Amino acid sequence: MAQERFKTRGGFILACVGAAIGLGDSLRFPGLCAKYGGGTFLLIYIIALVLIGIPILNAEIAIGRKYRSGAPKCMASLNKKAEPLGWASCFNSLGVAVLYAGLLGWIIAMVVKIVPLCKSATSLTRAETSGYFFDSVLGSSFSPFVFVCILVAWALMYACLRGGAGSLARTAKFTVIIPIVLLLFLAVRGLTYSNSGQALYALFVPDFNALGDAELWINAVGQVFFSLSVLVGIMPAYGAYLPEKTNVFRDSLIIALSDFLVSVLSSVVLFTTLYGCGLQGEISRSGIVTAFMVYPAAITLVFGAGNVVLNSVVGVLFYLSLAMMALQSSVSMVEAVANPLSEKLSIKKSKLVGVICAVGAGICFIFALPSAVAALDIADHYLNYFNILILGVAECVIIGVYAKRINLAGEINRYTGRVKMPSKPLIFSLKYLSPVALSLLTMWGIYHLISVEGGLYGGYPLWAQTAFGWLLSLAVFASGFIICGIGKLRPRRLSRAGMRGRRLKQRRY
C-alpha cells in the first residue's frame, strides 16, 4: 500500500470529503433536522463533531500514514490480537458498499425515469406520484431495467477503482464538486419560494424544549460517526496514501467542515423545496423514503405542475448529484478492503477489484426484486448501525490505550503550525468519551430493536431478520478471524515446501 500516493493535497482532501459525503448527508441528515427541532439538532451535532468526530478522524488518518497501510495492519501494529478487528471493519464496509451500489442502481434508474414521471404527473394522484418508483419502476416482479442500472453502477465503480489512489483523486473532482454545484443551484431555486424564510427558520432556529429528548442526543451523536465515514476502514486506507509532509490536523478540519457544510446545504435544499411545494409535512428521517417517495412528488411541482421541461431538468440534476455522491461513497468502501486484501492474499489489486465488482453485481440481483426494500432496510440497520458501533467501541479503546505509546498526537501534529491537536483531550476522547457514546448508541439500538413490534425490527419476520441481519452481521466478524487464519497458514505451507527443497538438495550432494 505504501507504493500508492495521492499526488496532491487537494486530491486527498477531495477523496476524503467524497468518502464522507454520501446519502446520509444528503437525505438522512435533513430528516433528522426536521424531526429533532432543526437548529437544536445542528447544535448538538456540532458539539459531538468537535468532541468526538474530529479526534477519531485525525487518529485514523494519522495511523494510516504512520503504518502506511489499511485498518488491518494498523490495528495489528497497535496490538497483534486486534488484526481481526481491522479486517471486520473492512468487510463491513464491503457489505455496506454492496447496499450502496444497489441504491446507486436505483438512483440511476430514477435519472432515466424522472422525465416520464414529470410528463405524466398531471394525470397522477399524489399517492401515485410518491409510489412511482416502487410501483412502476421496481414493480411487483423482477425488473430487468433496474438490474441493468445496477450493472452500470458496478461498472462505474470498477472504472473508478482500477487506477488506485490517482484514480480516486481524479474521480473525486467530479463526484464531489459537481454535486455541490448542483445542490447550490437547487438551493437557489428553493430560496426563491415565498415561504423560504419559514423553511430556514424551521431548519436553523433551535427549539430548546427538544434538549430534553434523549433520542435527539443519541441521533445527533450517531450521525457524526456515520457522516464522517470513520470506524469503517476508509480513513486509515486514505491516510496510507498521504504524502509524507501532509498537515493531518489542518486537513482533517477541512474534511470535517466540508462534510458538515454539505449536510447543511442538503438540508436547505430539502427544507426550502418541500416547504415551497407544500410538502413540509412529508419530511422523513428515512433516506429511502425521502429519495424515492418524497422527492419525486416535490420535483413534479418545483416549477409548477404544468412546467414539464424545467421540472424534468431539476429532477435529472438532483438524481445525478445523488448518483455521484453514492458512487464516491461506494468506491471508498470497496477501496478500504481491496488494497489490504490484495496485499494479504498476494493478488494483483486490479484483478481483485474486478472479482469484487463481479460478485457484488451478482449479489445485487436482489435489488431488482420487490423484496429488495425489506432486505435493504434490515441489512442496512445491522451493517451500517450495529456493526459500526460495536467495531467502533473496540477500535477507539485500542487506539486510546496505545495513543500515548505511539505518540499519536505527535504524529497528527508532525507538520502542523501553531494550531495543534492537544494530546490529553485527544486521548480522553478516544479512550473514554467515544467508547461511552458508542456503547450508549448500541444499547439504545438494542432497546429499540426489542421494544418495537414485539422484538421484530420494522415488523419484519424473524427469518428475514436472521438472514439479512444477524447472520450477515456475524459473517462480518467471522471474516476477520478467517482472513487472519489464512495468513497464518500460508507461511507454514511455504516453510514445508522449503524443507522439502532442502532435503532434495541434501540428497543430491
XYZ file of C-alpha atoms in Angstrom:
509
model
C 0.000 0.000 0.000
C 2.885 2.346 0.615
C 3.672 2.472 -3.106
C 0.433 4.333 -3.884
C 0.173 8.045 -3.103
C -2.160 10.944 -3.639
C -0.186 13.287 -5.863
C -1.652 16.429 -4.366
C -3.086 17.569 -1.051
C -6.237 18.671 -2.867
C -6.713 15.180 -4.282
C -6.517 13.682 -0.788
C -8.998 16.182 0.653
C -11.462 15.689 -2.200
C -11.229 11.896 -1.898
C -11.847 12.029 1.875
C -14.672 14.550 1.516
C -16.200 12.346 -1.175
C -15.979 9.340 1.137
C -17.653 11.286 3.935
C -20.326 12.955 1.809
C -22.910 10.369 0.931
C -26.602 9.611 1.027
C -26.566 10.014 4.799
C -25.548 13.652 4.420
C -27.966 14.483 1.632
C -31.000 12.504 2.838
C -30.780 11.280 6.458
C -29.217 14.427 7.965
C -32.040 16.754 6.780
C -34.647 14.271 8.003
C -33.099 14.211 11.481
C -33.019 18.013 11.493
C -36.732 18.060 10.725
C -37.604 15.549 13.435
C -35.442 16.966 16.234
C -36.014 20.686 16.159
C -33.787 21.900 13.332
C -31.234 24.190 14.979
C -31.269 22.108 18.169
C -30.088 19.064 16.250
C -27.428 21.160 14.483
C -26.173 22.487 17.834
C -25.767 19.020 19.367
C -24.232 17.726 16.139
C -21.572 20.451 16.160
C -20.677 19.714 19.797
C -20.348 15.983 19.074
C -18.357 16.708 15.911
C -15.773 18.742 17.846
C -15.501 16.462 20.887
C -15.751 13.048 19.212
C -15.780 13.134 15.408
C -12.705 15.250 14.714
C -10.435 13.356 17.181
C -11.354 9.987 15.618
C -10.927 11.360 12.091
C -7.461 12.693 12.953
C -6.464 9.453 14.664
C -7.464 7.203 11.756
C -5.733 9.317 9.115
C -2.607 9.649 11.251
C -2.196 5.924 11.987
C -2.816 5.174 8.315
C 0.077 7.459 7.389
C 2.263 6.160 10.219
C 1.956 2.476 9.283
C 1.390 3.029 5.534
C -1.436 0.511 5.351
C -5.134 -0.030 5.856
C -7.111 -0.794 9.004
C -5.971 -4.453 9.474
C -2.248 -3.684 9.561
C -2.807 -0.519 11.595
C -4.721 -2.444 14.256
C -2.146 -5.253 14.222
C 0.653 -2.704 14.629
C -1.016 -1.445 17.790
C -1.836 -4.927 19.075
C -1.412 -8.198 17.155
C -4.661 -9.556 18.589
C -6.549 -6.600 17.107
C -5.920 -7.528 13.448
C -9.288 -9.363 13.108
C -10.959 -6.140 14.199
C -9.376 -4.294 11.293
C -10.480 -6.954 8.826
C -14.008 -6.960 10.215
C -14.193 -3.189 9.685
C -13.070 -3.639 6.081
C -15.544 -6.409 5.295
C -18.329 -4.488 6.979
C -17.539 -1.601 4.618
C -17.668 -4.023 1.714
C -21.128 -5.169 2.804
C -22.340 -1.566 3.048
C -20.773 -0.875 -0.371
C -22.987 -3.601 -1.854
C -26.034 -1.895 -0.344
C -24.908 1.491 -1.670
C -24.289 0.002 -5.115
C -27.856 -1.285 -5.166
C -29.106 2.168 -4.175
C -26.875 3.699 -6.841
C -28.583 1.459 -9.384
C -31.974 2.696 -8.170
C -30.819 6.310 -8.427
C -29.529 5.759 -11.969
C -32.950 4.315 -12.808
C -34.575 7.482 -11.464
C -32.253 9.658 -13.571
C -33.873 7.993 -16.583
C -37.434 7.706 -15.262
C -37.869 11.131 -13.667
C -38.615 12.710 -17.075
C -41.538 10.350 -17.877
C -42.820 10.939 -14.327
C -42.792 14.710 -14.815
C -44.661 14.307 -18.123
C -47.416 12.191 -16.603
C -47.570 13.918 -13.200
C -50.668 15.967 -14.023
C -52.706 12.790 -14.558
C -51.464 11.093 -11.386
C -52.613 11.447 -7.796
C -50.158 12.459 -5.070
C -50.032 8.865 -3.836
C -49.321 7.561 -7.344
C -46.532 10.101 -7.811
C -44.933 9.186 -4.476
C -45.202 5.463 -5.186
C -43.984 5.759 -8.785
C -40.564 4.194 -8.247
C -41.660 1.213 -6.184
C -44.887 0.559 -8.104
C -43.882 1.331 -11.701
C -40.051 1.216 -11.889
C -39.170 -1.560 -9.454
C -42.572 -3.198 -9.882
C -44.023 -6.382 -8.432
C -41.590 -8.824 -10.067
C -38.003 -8.923 -11.315
C -37.147 -5.666 -13.129
C -34.622 -6.108 -15.982
C -34.332 -2.326 -16.330
C -33.354 -1.842 -12.674
C -30.872 -4.724 -12.882
C -29.210 -3.144 -15.931
C -28.907 0.107 -13.948
C -27.277 -1.841 -11.102
C -24.778 -3.379 -13.545
C -23.997 0.124 -14.810
C -23.396 1.177 -11.200
C -20.853 -1.607 -10.650
C -19.161 -0.844 -13.983
C -18.738 2.783 -12.910
C -17.339 1.657 -9.559
C -14.809 -0.611 -11.269
C -13.717 2.222 -13.566
C -13.120 4.433 -10.521
C -11.245 1.755 -8.548
C -8.886 0.169 -11.043
C -6.439 3.108 -11.140
C -5.659 3.235 -7.400
C -5.087 6.457 -5.453
C -4.669 8.581 -8.578
C -7.967 7.370 -9.978
C -9.726 8.025 -6.665
C -8.486 11.623 -6.618
C -9.465 12.245 -10.244
C -12.904 10.745 -9.707
C -13.478 12.885 -6.622
C -13.060 16.058 -8.694
C -16.311 15.139 -10.427
C -18.198 13.237 -7.717
C -17.651 15.978 -5.114
C -17.521 19.288 -6.976
C -20.375 18.654 -9.448
C -22.926 17.533 -6.779
C -22.108 20.605 -4.681
C -22.675 22.869 -7.693
C -25.967 21.110 -8.438
C -27.076 21.382 -4.795
C -26.256 25.111 -4.849
C -28.444 25.503 -7.930
C -31.320 23.662 -6.233
C -30.832 25.719 -3.060
C -31.089 28.961 -5.044
C -34.331 27.721 -6.567
C -35.629 26.781 -3.119
C -34.817 30.209 -1.715
C -36.993 31.869 -4.373
C -40.163 30.412 -2.866
C -42.280 32.896 -0.918
C -42.175 30.761 2.235
C -38.424 30.030 2.122
C -37.970 32.153 5.248
C -40.318 29.836 7.102
C -38.297 26.846 5.883
C -34.993 28.373 7.006
C -36.499 29.259 10.375
C -37.571 25.656 10.863
C -34.102 24.460 9.885
C -31.815 26.820 11.792
C -33.671 28.247 14.800
C -33.186 25.938 17.822
C -36.122 24.548 19.744
C -34.573 24.349 23.196
C -37.535 22.387 24.538
C -36.192 19.475 22.487
C -32.940 19.351 24.500
C -34.590 17.016 26.986
C -35.245 14.418 24.286
C -32.715 11.597 24.744
C -33.237 10.433 21.163
C -32.093 13.855 19.919
C -28.698 13.446 21.585
C -28.362 9.828 20.509
C -29.173 10.522 16.865
C -27.053 13.676 16.682
C -24.004 11.887 18.096
C -24.629 8.835 15.933
C -24.905 10.934 12.791
C -21.375 12.271 13.420
C -19.895 8.769 13.219
C -21.928 7.791 10.170
C -21.457 11.107 8.360
C -17.644 11.312 8.608
C -17.145 7.710 7.393
C -14.944 6.907 10.387
C -14.718 3.460 12.028
C -15.208 1.734 8.652
C -11.601 1.349 7.462
C -11.720 4.130 4.865
C -9.685 6.863 6.558
C -6.701 4.652 7.513
C -6.552 3.479 3.883
C -6.595 7.052 2.593
C -4.104 8.108 5.263
C -1.709 5.480 3.899
C -1.781 7.281 0.533
C -0.783 10.630 2.050
C 2.389 12.454 1.029
C 4.799 12.441 3.965
C 4.634 16.129 4.897
C 0.861 16.464 4.961
C -0.638 18.553 7.768
C -3.074 15.944 9.099
C -4.717 18.197 11.688
C -5.467 21.029 9.270
C -6.714 18.743 6.512
C -8.916 16.785 8.929
C -10.572 20.042 9.987
C -11.191 20.908 6.339
C -12.714 17.471 5.703
C -14.988 17.662 8.757
C -16.080 21.226 7.974
C -16.745 20.416 4.318
C -18.825 17.389 5.263
C -20.874 19.479 7.699
C -21.446 22.312 5.208
C -22.645 19.891 2.521
C -25.045 18.350 5.050
C -26.403 21.821 5.834
C -26.634 22.668 2.117
C -28.596 19.460 1.500
C -30.890 20.382 4.378
C -31.501 23.833 2.872
C -32.412 22.187 -0.444
C -34.801 19.719 1.205
C -36.500 22.202 3.534
C -36.968 25.031 1.033
C -38.083 22.691 -1.761
C -40.631 20.809 0.311
C -41.938 23.936 2.014
C -42.205 25.641 -1.378
C -44.142 22.681 -2.799
C -46.392 22.387 0.249
C -44.919 19.039 1.270
C -43.195 20.048 4.516
C -45.248 17.520 6.451
C -43.705 14.684 4.439
C -40.073 15.204 5.503
C -38.844 11.795 6.647
C -35.789 10.589 8.552
C -35.658 7.617 6.184
C -33.280 8.273 3.295
C -35.065 5.735 1.077
C -38.455 7.358 1.641
C -37.013 10.820 1.031
C -35.149 9.874 -2.161
C -37.729 7.661 -3.836
C -41.084 8.868 -2.491
C -40.851 12.427 -1.165
C -38.516 13.997 -3.739
C -40.331 12.586 -6.828
C -43.544 14.257 -5.629
C -41.709 17.524 -4.934
C -39.795 17.561 -8.235
C -43.026 17.408 -10.248
C -44.096 20.641 -8.507
C -40.828 22.612 -8.353
C -41.756 24.992 -11.213
C -45.472 24.274 -11.141
C -47.318 21.089 -12.065
C -47.560 22.022 -15.749
C -43.928 23.013 -16.347
C -42.648 19.637 -17.527
C -39.359 20.803 -19.045
C -37.980 22.717 -16.052
C -39.214 20.120 -13.587
C -37.522 17.395 -15.644
C -34.249 19.344 -15.694
C -34.349 19.755 -11.904
C -35.151 16.071 -11.465
C -32.292 14.887 -13.655
C -29.826 17.249 -11.944
C -30.960 16.201 -8.485
C -30.658 12.470 -9.113
C -27.333 12.963 -10.896
C -25.998 14.674 -7.756
C -27.260 11.788 -5.604
C -25.722 9.278 -8.016
C -22.285 10.916 -7.819
C -22.352 11.034 -4.026
C -23.446 7.397 -3.809
C -20.751 6.419 -6.326
C -17.926 8.063 -4.380
C -19.085 6.536 -1.085
C -19.351 3.055 -2.620
C -15.928 3.317 -4.221
C -14.363 4.415 -0.923
C -15.840 1.451 0.921
C -14.550 -1.058 -1.626
C -11.133 0.621 -1.570
C -10.988 0.153 2.209
C -10.876 -3.630 1.752
C -9.349 -4.065 -1.733
C -5.825 -2.833 -1.019
C -5.156 -4.625 2.286
C -6.771 -7.800 0.952
C -4.636 -7.753 -2.212
C -1.535 -7.491 -0.003
C -2.696 -10.239 2.339
C -3.537 -12.702 -0.442
C -0.782 -11.569 -2.853
C -3.322 -10.900 -5.589
C -2.980 -8.070 -8.068
C -5.300 -5.296 -6.919
C -6.888 -4.652 -10.334
C -7.862 -8.341 -10.615
C -9.202 -8.411 -7.064
C -11.287 -5.297 -7.695
C -12.696 -6.941 -10.819
C -13.685 -10.031 -8.828
C -15.262 -7.934 -6.060
C -17.292 -5.915 -8.562
C -18.424 -9.028 -10.456
C -19.506 -10.831 -7.270
C -21.116 -7.658 -5.937
C -23.108 -7.222 -9.146
C -24.376 -10.799 -8.809
C -25.433 -10.264 -5.199
C -27.207 -7.043 -6.172
C -29.593 -9.138 -8.280
C -31.857 -8.926 -5.244
C -32.167 -5.152 -5.699
C -34.128 -5.743 -8.884
C -36.798 -7.642 -6.914
C -39.677 -6.140 -4.909
C -38.324 -7.827 -1.753
C -35.236 -5.612 -2.047
C -36.777 -2.910 0.150
C -37.055 -5.209 3.170
C -33.625 -6.784 2.593
C -32.005 -3.356 2.249
C -33.708 -1.960 5.329
C -32.706 -4.889 7.549
C -29.139 -5.252 6.236
C -28.503 -1.517 6.494
C -29.697 -1.467 10.096
C -27.329 -4.256 11.129
C -24.271 -3.460 8.994
C -24.485 0.314 8.982
C -25.592 0.686 12.588
C -24.910 -2.172 14.998
C -21.688 -3.401 13.395
C -20.167 0.058 13.076
C -20.983 0.865 16.693
C -19.586 -2.396 18.080
C -16.452 -2.200 15.942
C -16.108 1.463 16.853
C -16.102 0.786 20.596
C -13.249 -1.710 20.219
C -11.262 0.461 17.792
C -11.498 3.597 19.933
C -10.439 1.729 23.085
C -7.425 0.178 21.333
C -6.295 3.431 19.746
C -6.895 5.296 23.009
C -4.872 2.783 25.053
C -1.896 2.900 22.684
C -2.178 6.582 21.681
C 0.400 7.751 24.203
C 2.804 4.873 23.476
C 2.909 5.573 19.732
C 2.792 9.351 20.277
C -0.393 9.709 18.235
C -0.711 13.419 18.946
C 2.862 13.887 17.745
C 2.032 12.031 14.511
C -1.004 14.238 13.950
C 0.964 17.423 14.699
C 4.175 16.438 12.907
C 3.818 19.056 10.168
C 1.377 21.475 11.787
C 1.970 25.135 12.559
C 0.868 26.936 15.690
C -2.553 25.290 15.905
C -2.111 21.709 17.100
C -4.196 18.798 18.327
C -3.793 18.719 22.151
C -2.662 15.317 23.403
C -4.703 14.908 26.612
C -8.105 15.836 25.133
C -7.327 13.561 22.161
C -6.614 10.561 24.396
C -9.613 11.308 26.623
C -11.926 11.459 23.623
C -10.599 8.216 22.114
C -10.220 6.221 25.321
C -13.322 7.298 27.232
C -15.714 9.729 25.533
C -16.083 7.947 22.170
C -16.438 4.391 23.592
C -19.065 5.593 26.068
C -21.012 7.399 23.329
C -20.816 4.388 21.011
C -21.833 1.998 23.799
C -24.871 4.129 24.633
C -25.840 4.175 20.961
C -25.533 0.383 20.837
C -27.650 -0.124 23.946
C -30.276 2.305 22.657
C -30.352 0.419 19.350
C -30.836 -2.918 21.113
C -33.583 -1.468 23.308
C -35.312 -0.010 20.264
C -34.962 -3.328 18.438
C -36.608 -5.421 21.142
C -39.236 -2.848 22.105
C -40.687 -2.237 18.622
C -43.134 -4.657 17.005
C -42.620 -7.295 19.685
C -38.885 -7.535 19.092
C -39.050 -7.659 15.297
C -37.242 -4.743 13.661
C -39.660 -2.850 11.436
C -42.222 -5.638 11.820
C -40.213 -7.925 9.520
C -40.490 -11.687 10.129
C -37.852 -13.428 12.187
C -36.415 -15.383 9.228
C -35.818 -12.159 7.302
C -34.027 -10.552 10.251
C -31.966 -13.700 10.715
C -30.945 -13.977 7.046
C -30.314 -10.307 6.260
C -29.476 -9.157 9.771
C -27.902 -11.385 12.415
C -26.242 -13.903 10.072
C -24.877 -11.154 7.844
C -23.575 -9.281 10.863
C -21.924 -12.389 12.315
C -20.359 -13.186 8.929
C -18.577 -9.827 9.007
C -16.968 -10.554 12.381
C -16.125 -14.121 11.382
C -14.402 -12.864 8.224
C -11.793 -11.082 10.311
C -10.676 -14.298 12.001
C -10.874 -16.286 8.753
C -8.563 -13.889 6.890
C -6.113 -13.870 9.790
C -6.182 -17.663 9.796
C -5.377 -17.760 6.079
C -2.411 -15.516 6.719
C -1.103 -17.871 9.391
C -1.489 -20.982 7.240
C 0.337 -19.638 4.194
C 3.809 -19.239 5.788
C 3.586 -22.796 7.154
C 2.971 -24.200 3.696
C 5.877 -22.228 2.344
C 8.160 -23.401 5.109
C 7.256 -27.064 4.439
C 7.971 -26.586 0.745
C 11.276 -25.057 1.703
C 12.088 -28.022 3.923
C 11.356 -30.458 1.080
C 13.639 -28.443 -1.170
C 16.430 -28.613 1.373
C 16.057 -32.380 1.724
C 16.187 -32.892 -2.040
C 19.260 -30.694 -2.264
C 20.974 -32.649 0.527
C 20.219 -35.940 -1.247
C 21.785 -34.664 -4.473
C 25.026 -33.850 -2.683
